[in-house]
mmCIF file of C-alpha atoms in Angstrom:
data_model
loop_
_atom_site.group_PDB
_atom_site.id
_atom_site.type_symbol
_atom_site.label_atom_id
_atom_site.label_comp_id
_atom_site.label_asym_id
_atom_site.label_seq_id
_atom_site.Cartn_x
_atom_site.Cartn_y
_atom_site.Cartn_z
ATOM 1 C CA MET A 213 -9.116 -4.814 23.815
ATOM 2 C CA VAL A 214 -9.567 -3.906 19.889
ATOM 3 C CA ASP A 215 -11.939 -6.341 17.731
ATOM 4 C CA HIS A 216 -9.590 -7.418 14.805
ATOM 5 C CA ALA A 217 -12.426 -8.666 12.671
ATOM 6 C CA PRO A 218 -13.800 -5.605 11.062
ATOM 7 C CA PHE A 219 -10.282 -4.489 10.066
ATOM 8 C CA MET A 220 -8.826 -7.597 8.754
ATOM 9 C CA GLN A 221 -11.927 -7.962 6.792
ATOM 10 C CA ALA A 222 -11.386 -4.752 5.162
ATOM 11 C CA ALA A 223 -7.865 -6.347 4.067
ATOM 12 C CA ILE A 224 -9.664 -9.261 3.044
ATOM 13 C CA GLU A 225 -11.842 -7.139 0.681
ATOM 14 C CA GLU A 226 -8.717 -5.440 -0.609
ATOM 15 C CA ALA A 227 -7.650 -8.756 -1.529
ATOM 16 C CA ARG A 228 -10.619 -9.773 -3.062
ATOM 17 C CA LYS A 229 -10.529 -6.568 -4.993
ATOM 18 C CA GLY A 230 -7.240 -7.260 -6.518
ATOM 19 C CA ARG A 231 -8.067 -10.901 -7.482
ATOM 20 C CA ALA A 232 -11.251 -9.616 -9.410
ATOM 21 C CA ALA A 233 -8.697 -7.342 -11.322
ATOM 22 C CA GLY A 234 -6.453 -10.845 -12.177
ATOM 23 C CA GLY A 235 -4.123 -9.680 -9.331
ATOM 24 C CA ILE A 236 -2.517 -11.465 -6.275
ATOM 25 C CA PRO A 237 -4.880 -11.609 -3.543
ATOM 26 C CA ILE A 238 -3.331 -10.158 -0.717
ATOM 27 C CA GLY A 239 -5.110 -6.893 0.952
ATOM 28 C CA SER A 240 -3.623 -4.618 3.779
ATOM 29 C CA VAL A 241 -4.972 -1.454 5.811
ATOM 30 C CA LEU A 242 -3.694 1.064 7.802
ATOM 31 C CA VAL A 243 -5.604 1.816 11.054
ATOM 32 C CA LEU A 244 -5.302 4.864 13.649
ATOM 33 C CA ASP A 245 -7.541 4.944 16.670
ATOM 34 C CA GLY A 246 -10.017 2.667 15.169
ATOM 35 C CA GLU A 247 -10.171 4.343 11.595
ATOM 36 C CA ILE A 248 -8.681 3.032 8.744
ATOM 37 C CA ILE A 249 -6.207 5.820 6.978
ATOM 38 C CA GLY A 250 -4.789 3.617 4.340
ATOM 39 C CA ARG A 251 -5.600 0.719 2.057
ATOM 40 C CA GLY A 252 -3.832 -1.014 -0.293
ATOM 41 C CA HIS A 253 -3.401 -4.510 -2.165
ATOM 42 C CA ASN A 254 -0.819 -6.084 -4.221
ATOM 43 C CA GLN A 255 -0.455 -4.298 -8.063
ATOM 44 C CA ARG A 256 2.282 -6.561 -9.206
ATOM 45 C CA VAL A 257 -0.037 -7.355 -12.151
ATOM 46 C CA GLN A 258 -2.696 -4.620 -12.277
ATOM 47 C CA LYS A 259 0.458 -1.902 -11.998
ATOM 48 C CA GLY A 260 3.352 -3.995 -13.335
ATOM 49 C CA SER A 261 4.794 -3.245 -10.120
ATOM 50 C CA THR A 262 7.198 -5.333 -8.322
ATOM 51 C CA ILE A 263 7.583 -3.024 -4.706
ATOM 52 C CA ARG A 264 3.727 -2.833 -4.606
ATOM 53 C CA HIS A 265 3.148 -5.444 -2.139
ATOM 54 C CA ALA A 266 -0.434 -5.280 -0.370
ATOM 55 C CA GLU A 267 1.264 -3.581 2.380
ATOM 56 C CA MET A 268 3.454 -1.073 0.553
ATOM 57 C CA ASP A 269 0.326 -0.162 -1.684
ATOM 58 C CA CYS A 270 -1.373 0.567 1.612
ATOM 59 C CA PHE A 271 1.661 3.038 2.739
ATOM 60 C CA GLU A 272 1.589 4.894 -0.404
ATOM 61 C CA GLU A 273 -2.223 5.393 -0.565
ATOM 62 C CA ALA A 274 -2.075 6.387 2.897
ATOM 63 C CA GLY A 275 0.291 9.262 1.915
ATOM 64 C CA ARG A 276 3.201 11.342 3.657
ATOM 65 C CA LEU A 277 2.054 10.971 7.325
ATOM 66 C CA PRO A 278 4.241 12.366 10.450
ATOM 67 C CA ALA A 279 6.048 9.846 12.028
ATOM 68 C CA SER A 280 3.979 9.905 15.559
ATOM 69 C CA THR A 281 1.033 8.939 13.601
ATOM 70 C CA TYR A 282 3.056 5.864 12.065
ATOM 71 C CA GLN A 283 4.231 5.298 15.573
ATOM 72 C CA ARG A 284 0.344 4.865 16.810
ATOM 73 C CA SER A 285 -0.721 2.768 14.037
ATOM 74 C CA THR A 286 -1.543 -0.688 13.433
ATOM 75 C CA LEU A 287 -1.026 -2.655 9.920
ATOM 76 C CA TYR A 288 -3.193 -5.268 8.851
ATOM 77 C CA SER A 289 -2.248 -7.527 5.997
ATOM 78 C CA THR A 290 -4.174 -10.809 4.969
ATOM 79 C CA LEU A 291 -0.700 -12.794 4.597
ATOM 80 C CA SER A 292 2.752 -12.441 6.553
ATOM 81 C CA PRO A 293 4.644 -9.549 5.474
ATOM 82 C CA CYS A 294 7.824 -10.769 3.713
ATOM 83 C CA ASP A 295 11.141 -9.007 4.303
ATOM 84 C CA MET A 296 10.272 -5.735 1.842
ATOM 85 C CA CYS A 297 7.059 -5.184 3.985
ATOM 86 C CA SER A 298 8.642 -6.060 7.071
ATOM 87 C CA GLY A 299 11.300 -3.686 6.443
ATOM 88 C CA ALA A 300 8.778 -0.863 5.397
ATOM 89 C CA VAL A 301 6.959 -1.332 8.816
ATOM 90 C CA LEU A 302 10.719 -1.280 10.852
ATOM 91 C CA LEU A 303 11.147 1.889 8.722
ATOM 92 C CA TYR A 304 8.375 3.806 10.066
ATOM 93 C CA GLY A 305 8.147 2.345 13.351
ATOM 94 C CA ILE A 306 4.534 0.666 13.088
ATOM 95 C CA PRO A 307 4.407 -1.080 16.505
ATOM 96 C CA HIS A 308 1.496 -3.678 16.004
ATOM 97 C CA VAL A 309 0.850 -5.823 12.693
ATOM 98 C CA VAL A 310 -1.845 -8.416 12.561
ATOM 99 C CA VAL A 311 -1.447 -11.048 10.307
ATOM 100 C CA GLY A 312 -4.179 -12.896 8.575
ATOM 101 C CA GLU A 313 -2.123 -16.141 8.151
ATOM 102 C CA ASN A 314 1.344 -17.436 7.894
ATOM 103 C CA LYS A 315 0.595 -21.028 6.446
ATOM 104 C CA THR A 316 0.974 -20.331 2.876
ATOM 105 C CA PHE A 317 4.086 -17.512 3.207
ATOM 106 C CA GLN A 318 5.938 -16.839 6.310
ATOM 107 C CA GLY A 319 7.741 -13.841 6.232
ATOM 108 C CA PRO A 320 10.702 -12.739 9.035
ATOM 109 C CA GLU A 321 7.976 -12.590 11.968
ATOM 110 C CA ASP A 322 10.653 -13.277 14.754
ATOM 111 C CA TYR A 323 13.360 -10.860 13.556
ATOM 112 C CA VAL A 324 10.535 -8.175 13.497
ATOM 113 C CA ARG A 325 9.327 -9.214 16.930
ATOM 114 C CA SER A 326 13.051 -8.822 17.982
ATOM 115 C CA ARG A 327 13.027 -5.303 16.940
ATOM 116 C CA GLY A 328 10.096 -4.175 19.248
ATOM 117 C CA VAL A 329 6.758 -4.981 17.156
ATOM 118 C CA ASN A 330 3.799 -6.479 17.986
ATOM 119 C CA VAL A 331 3.181 -9.049 15.414
ATOM 120 C CA GLU A 332 0.088 -11.173 16.006
ATOM 121 C CA VAL A 333 -1.448 -14.023 13.697
ATOM 122 C CA LEU A 334 -5.236 -14.901 13.251
ATOM 123 C CA ASP A 335 -4.830 -17.919 11.292
ATOM 124 C CA ASP A 336 -7.497 -17.042 9.642
ATOM 125 C CA ALA A 337 -9.453 -19.553 7.726
ATOM 126 C CA GLU A 338 -10.654 -17.120 4.684
ATOM 127 C CA CYS A 339 -7.136 -15.496 4.351
ATOM 128 C CA ILE A 340 -5.648 -19.278 3.757
ATOM 129 C CA ALA A 341 -8.426 -20.479 1.689
ATOM 130 C CA MET A 342 -8.146 -17.420 -0.494
ATOM 131 C CA MET A 343 -4.149 -17.944 -0.689
ATOM 132 C CA GLU A 344 -4.378 -21.451 -1.297
ATOM 133 C CA GLU A 345 -6.725 -21.326 -4.102
ATOM 134 C CA PHE A 346 -4.689 -18.656 -5.999
ATOM 135 C CA ILE A 347 -1.176 -20.522 -5.599
ATOM 136 C CA GLU A 348 -2.784 -23.382 -7.007
ATOM 137 C CA ALA A 349 -4.214 -21.366 -9.770
ATOM 138 C CA GLU A 350 -0.996 -19.095 -10.509
ATOM 139 C CA PRO A 351 2.192 -20.581 -9.206
ATOM 140 C CA THR A 352 4.529 -19.268 -11.271
ATOM 141 C CA LEU A 353 3.058 -15.083 -10.843
ATOM 142 C CA TRP A 354 2.850 -16.368 -7.033
ATOM 143 C CA ASN A 355 6.857 -17.197 -7.176
ATOM 144 C CA GLU A 356 7.927 -14.543 -9.118
ATOM 145 C CA ASP A 357 6.212 -12.120 -6.569
ATOM 146 C CA ILE A 358 8.361 -13.658 -3.455
ATOM 147 C CA GLY A 359 11.143 -13.572 -5.530
ATOM 148 C CA GLU A 360 11.580 -17.447 -6.206
ATOM 149 C CA MET B 46 37.164 -7.263 -10.279
ATOM 150 C CA VAL B 47 34.565 -5.185 -11.017
ATOM 151 C CA ASP B 48 35.309 -1.282 -10.899
ATOM 152 C CA HIS B 49 32.512 -0.303 -8.864
ATOM 153 C CA ALA B 50 33.388 3.870 -9.689
ATOM 154 C CA PRO B 51 31.102 4.098 -12.702
ATOM 155 C CA PHE B 52 28.048 2.665 -11.605
ATOM 156 C CA MET B 53 28.254 4.329 -8.265
ATOM 157 C CA GLN B 54 28.864 7.376 -10.497
ATOM 158 C CA ALA B 55 25.744 6.856 -12.218
ATOM 159 C CA ALA B 56 24.035 6.472 -8.545
ATOM 160 C CA ILE B 57 25.192 9.649 -7.840
ATOM 161 C CA GLU B 58 24.051 11.275 -10.824
ATOM 162 C CA GLU B 59 20.673 9.960 -10.226
ATOM 163 C CA ALA B 60 20.964 11.533 -6.684
ATOM 164 C CA ARG B 61 21.665 14.916 -8.338
ATOM 165 C CA LYS B 62 18.860 14.871 -10.725
ATOM 166 C CA GLY B 63 16.490 13.989 -7.410
ATOM 167 C CA ARG B 64 18.204 16.990 -5.835
ATOM 168 C CA ALA B 65 17.723 19.461 -8.814
ATOM 169 C CA ALA B 66 14.180 18.575 -8.934
ATOM 170 C CA GLY B 67 13.958 19.717 -5.020
ATOM 171 C CA GLY B 68 14.139 16.400 -3.645
ATOM 172 C CA ILE B 69 16.372 13.873 -1.334
ATOM 173 C CA PRO B 70 19.597 13.394 -3.217
ATOM 174 C CA ILE B 71 20.011 9.478 -2.795
ATOM 175 C CA GLY B 72 20.331 7.426 -6.070
ATOM 176 C CA SER B 73 20.558 3.747 -6.895
ATOM 177 C CA VAL B 74 21.403 1.571 -9.645
ATOM 178 C CA LEU B 75 21.014 -1.993 -10.595
ATOM 179 C CA VAL B 76 23.652 -3.758 -12.688
ATOM 180 C CA LEU B 77 23.701 -6.870 -14.217
ATOM 181 C CA ASP B 78 27.064 -8.102 -15.815
ATOM 182 C CA GLY B 79 28.323 -4.815 -16.391
ATOM 183 C CA GLU B 80 25.362 -3.227 -17.795
ATOM 184 C CA ILE B 81 22.535 -0.491 -15.672
ATOM 185 C CA ILE B 82 19.102 -2.508 -16.045
ATOM 186 C CA GLY B 83 17.659 -0.116 -13.504
ATOM 187 C CA ARG B 84 17.885 3.606 -12.298
ATOM 188 C CA GLY B 85 16.392 5.591 -9.646
ATOM 189 C CA HIS B 86 16.076 8.222 -6.808
ATOM 190 C CA ASN B 87 14.165 9.238 -4.059
ATOM 191 C CA GLN B 88 10.652 10.193 -4.682
ATOM 192 C CA ARG B 89 9.313 11.228 -1.557
ATOM 193 C CA VAL B 90 8.970 14.947 -3.168
ATOM 194 C CA GLN B 91 8.579 14.948 -6.618
ATOM 195 C CA LYS B 92 5.941 11.829 -6.480
ATOM 196 C CA GLY B 93 4.712 12.464 -2.670
ATOM 197 C CA SER B 94 5.833 8.970 -2.314
ATOM 198 C CA THR B 95 6.184 7.063 1.071
ATOM 199 C CA ILE B 96 7.870 3.953 -0.542
ATOM 200 C CA ARG B 97 9.896 5.083 -3.549
ATOM 201 C CA HIS B 98 13.247 5.298 -1.595
ATOM 202 C CA ALA B 99 15.905 5.564 -4.175
ATOM 203 C CA GLU B 100 16.401 1.547 -4.365
ATOM 204 C CA MET B 101 12.756 0.787 -4.367
ATOM 205 C CA ASP B 102 12.521 3.265 -7.454
ATOM 206 C CA CYS B 103 14.879 1.447 -9.239
ATOM 207 C CA PHE B 104 13.640 -1.985 -8.593
ATOM 208 C CA GLU B 105 10.292 -0.146 -9.788
ATOM 209 C CA GLU B 106 11.893 1.309 -12.954
ATOM 210 C CA ALA B 107 13.987 -2.165 -13.803
ATOM 211 C CA GLY B 108 10.318 -3.932 -14.027
ATOM 212 C CA ARG B 109 9.341 -7.010 -13.491
ATOM 213 C CA LEU B 110 12.353 -9.968 -14.001
ATOM 214 C CA PRO B 111 12.840 -13.464 -13.561
ATOM 215 C CA ALA B 112 14.345 -14.376 -9.961
ATOM 216 C CA SER B 113 17.439 -15.784 -11.636
ATOM 217 C CA THR B 114 18.356 -12.036 -12.879
ATOM 218 C CA TYR B 115 17.773 -10.407 -9.417
ATOM 219 C CA GLN B 116 20.115 -13.680 -8.040
ATOM 220 C CA ARG B 117 23.084 -12.481 -10.352
ATOM 221 C CA SER B 118 22.412 -8.681 -10.059
ATOM 222 C CA THR B 119 24.324 -5.944 -7.997
ATOM 223 C CA LEU B 120 22.908 -2.935 -6.542
ATOM 224 C CA TYR B 121 24.380 0.525 -6.269
ATOM 225 C CA SER B 122 23.233 2.880 -3.683
ATOM 226 C CA THR B 123 24.702 6.069 -2.813
ATOM 227 C CA LEU B 124 23.551 5.878 0.981
ATOM 228 C CA SER B 125 23.120 2.449 3.020
ATOM 229 C CA PRO B 126 19.938 1.062 2.499
ATOM 230 C CA CYS B 127 17.245 1.439 5.367
ATOM 231 C CA ASP B 128 15.068 -0.891 6.638
ATOM 232 C CA MET B 129 12.500 -1.288 3.785
ATOM 233 C CA CYS B 130 15.020 -1.258 0.862
ATOM 234 C CA SER B 131 17.254 -3.782 2.710
ATOM 235 C CA GLY B 132 14.172 -5.800 2.948
ATOM 236 C CA ALA B 133 13.654 -5.349 -0.988
ATOM 237 C CA VAL B 134 17.107 -6.859 -1.209
ATOM 238 C CA LEU B 135 16.566 -9.936 0.746
ATOM 239 C CA LEU B 136 13.091 -10.737 -0.989
ATOM 240 C CA TYR B 137 14.435 -10.516 -4.095
ATOM 241 C CA GLY B 138 17.616 -12.134 -3.411
ATOM 242 C CA ILE B 139 20.193 -9.828 -4.536
ATOM 243 C CA PRO B 140 23.451 -10.728 -3.520
ATOM 244 C CA HIS B 141 25.657 -7.733 -3.731
ATOM 245 C CA VAL B 142 25.254 -4.462 -2.259
ATOM 246 C CA VAL B 143 27.297 -1.682 -2.901
ATOM 247 C CA VAL B 144 27.246 1.200 -0.324
ATOM 248 C CA GLY B 145 28.562 4.699 -0.994
ATOM 249 C CA GLU B 146 28.481 5.965 2.445
ATOM 250 C CA ASN B 147 26.800 4.985 5.973
ATOM 251 C CA LYS B 148 28.157 7.656 7.652
ATOM 252 C CA THR B 149 25.177 10.130 7.615
ATOM 253 C CA PHE B 150 22.760 7.377 7.999
ATOM 254 C CA GLN B 151 23.267 3.275 8.479
ATOM 255 C CA GLY B 152 20.639 0.806 7.769
ATOM 256 C CA PRO B 153 20.612 -2.483 9.002
ATOM 257 C CA GLU B 154 23.772 -3.675 7.150
ATOM 258 C CA ASP B 155 24.845 -6.530 9.361
ATOM 259 C CA TYR B 156 21.701 -8.087 9.657
ATOM 260 C CA VAL B 157 21.681 -7.951 5.865
ATOM 261 C CA ARG B 158 25.195 -9.531 5.963
ATOM 262 C CA SER B 159 23.700 -12.296 8.465
ATOM 263 C CA ARG B 160 21.463 -13.237 5.684
ATOM 264 C CA GLY B 161 24.421 -14.028 3.264
ATOM 265 C CA VAL B 162 24.446 -10.732 1.140
ATOM 266 C CA ASN B 163 27.792 -8.966 0.515
ATOM 267 C CA VAL B 164 27.471 -5.534 1.557
ATOM 268 C CA GLU B 165 30.656 -3.423 0.686
ATOM 269 C CA VAL B 166 30.649 0.357 1.967
ATOM 270 C CA LEU B 167 32.897 2.689 -0.142
ATOM 271 C CA ASP B 168 32.794 5.730 2.113
ATOM 272 C CA ASP B 169 32.591 7.857 -1.030
ATOM 273 C CA ALA B 170 33.631 11.345 0.033
ATOM 274 C CA GLU B 171 31.160 12.871 -2.940
ATOM 275 C CA CYS B 172 28.211 10.999 -1.551
ATOM 276 C CA ILE B 173 28.985 11.831 1.845
ATOM 277 C CA ALA B 174 29.119 15.757 1.302
ATOM 278 C CA MET B 175 25.908 15.535 -0.829
ATOM 279 C CA MET B 176 23.940 14.516 2.154
ATOM 280 C CA GLU B 177 25.559 16.771 4.765
ATOM 281 C CA GLU B 178 24.412 19.415 2.737
ATOM 282 C CA PHE B 179 21.074 17.914 2.269
ATOM 283 C CA ILE B 180 20.849 16.975 5.672
ATOM 284 C CA GLU B 181 21.561 20.712 6.821
ATOM 285 C CA ALA B 182 19.161 22.229 4.450
ATOM 286 C CA GLU B 183 16.098 20.301 4.843
ATOM 287 C CA PRO B 184 16.474 18.295 7.997
ATOM 288 C CA THR B 185 12.798 17.957 8.583
ATOM 289 C CA LEU B 186 12.261 16.590 5.342
ATOM 290 C CA TRP B 187 15.327 14.349 5.932
ATOM 291 C CA ASN B 188 13.467 12.858 9.629
ATOM 292 C CA GLU B 189 10.665 12.022 7.501
ATOM 293 C CA ASP B 190 12.262 9.997 4.849
ATOM 294 C CA ILE B 191 13.715 7.996 7.740
ATOM 295 C CA GLY B 192 10.703 7.284 9.749
ATOM 296 C CA GLU B 193 12.052 9.993 12.440
#
């Protein structure tokens, strides 16, 4: 059984890096055979990007990979992936998504499961606290990031 | 009633620009009140990008917009949007998607409709011919772009 803790911790480090740079504290890592092959964090503020959510930034940083690699990988994200990031998971056939928390925001987890993906939610207190601090401090920025 | 032809033609121009640069010929424009506010084309080859499908490149080029702008916009794409690009449409609450064709590839149109989006398919001969030429010439690249 895989120990999710070190990979979720790496995703949290990405999120904290983003927050320290004035950005939105969501981080993600892509893992293959126990090795991190991509890392990223939300870049809305830093790069003025509307598409570089943490998971997307992670996929972009991982670079062009064969389908067979995606299909054996696990994506870790500190927050429940939104519609866009969930769609990227489906496009590339990522079979397993480990989510830090879905209390402060919940993407289409049931739909993603219905498409055959194993979505695990850790309910991680550090992930929740990080988002609660951010949403209280920057509600307008947060709403922009989720299209509200 | 909106005439889709000039906007689809602008999306086709984007696609052709991409193909001329050695890329994948899929283009997209975002339209608000009869004006194009974003344009893009697939950048997998040109930027080595795994996330800049045409629609994503278009959203990125349009820049950070208020939710109220997305919610009155129409997205044009020469090809049926994949899971990722459909997810971006859902994230930002784009109410209307006009698709050039869905013969050479079909994304989750019924799911997107079930979420309240008006998805129109034009069955455009120029869009079909463009993709058929490309898929025959570059099958490996095409499969990479759709995660296969």
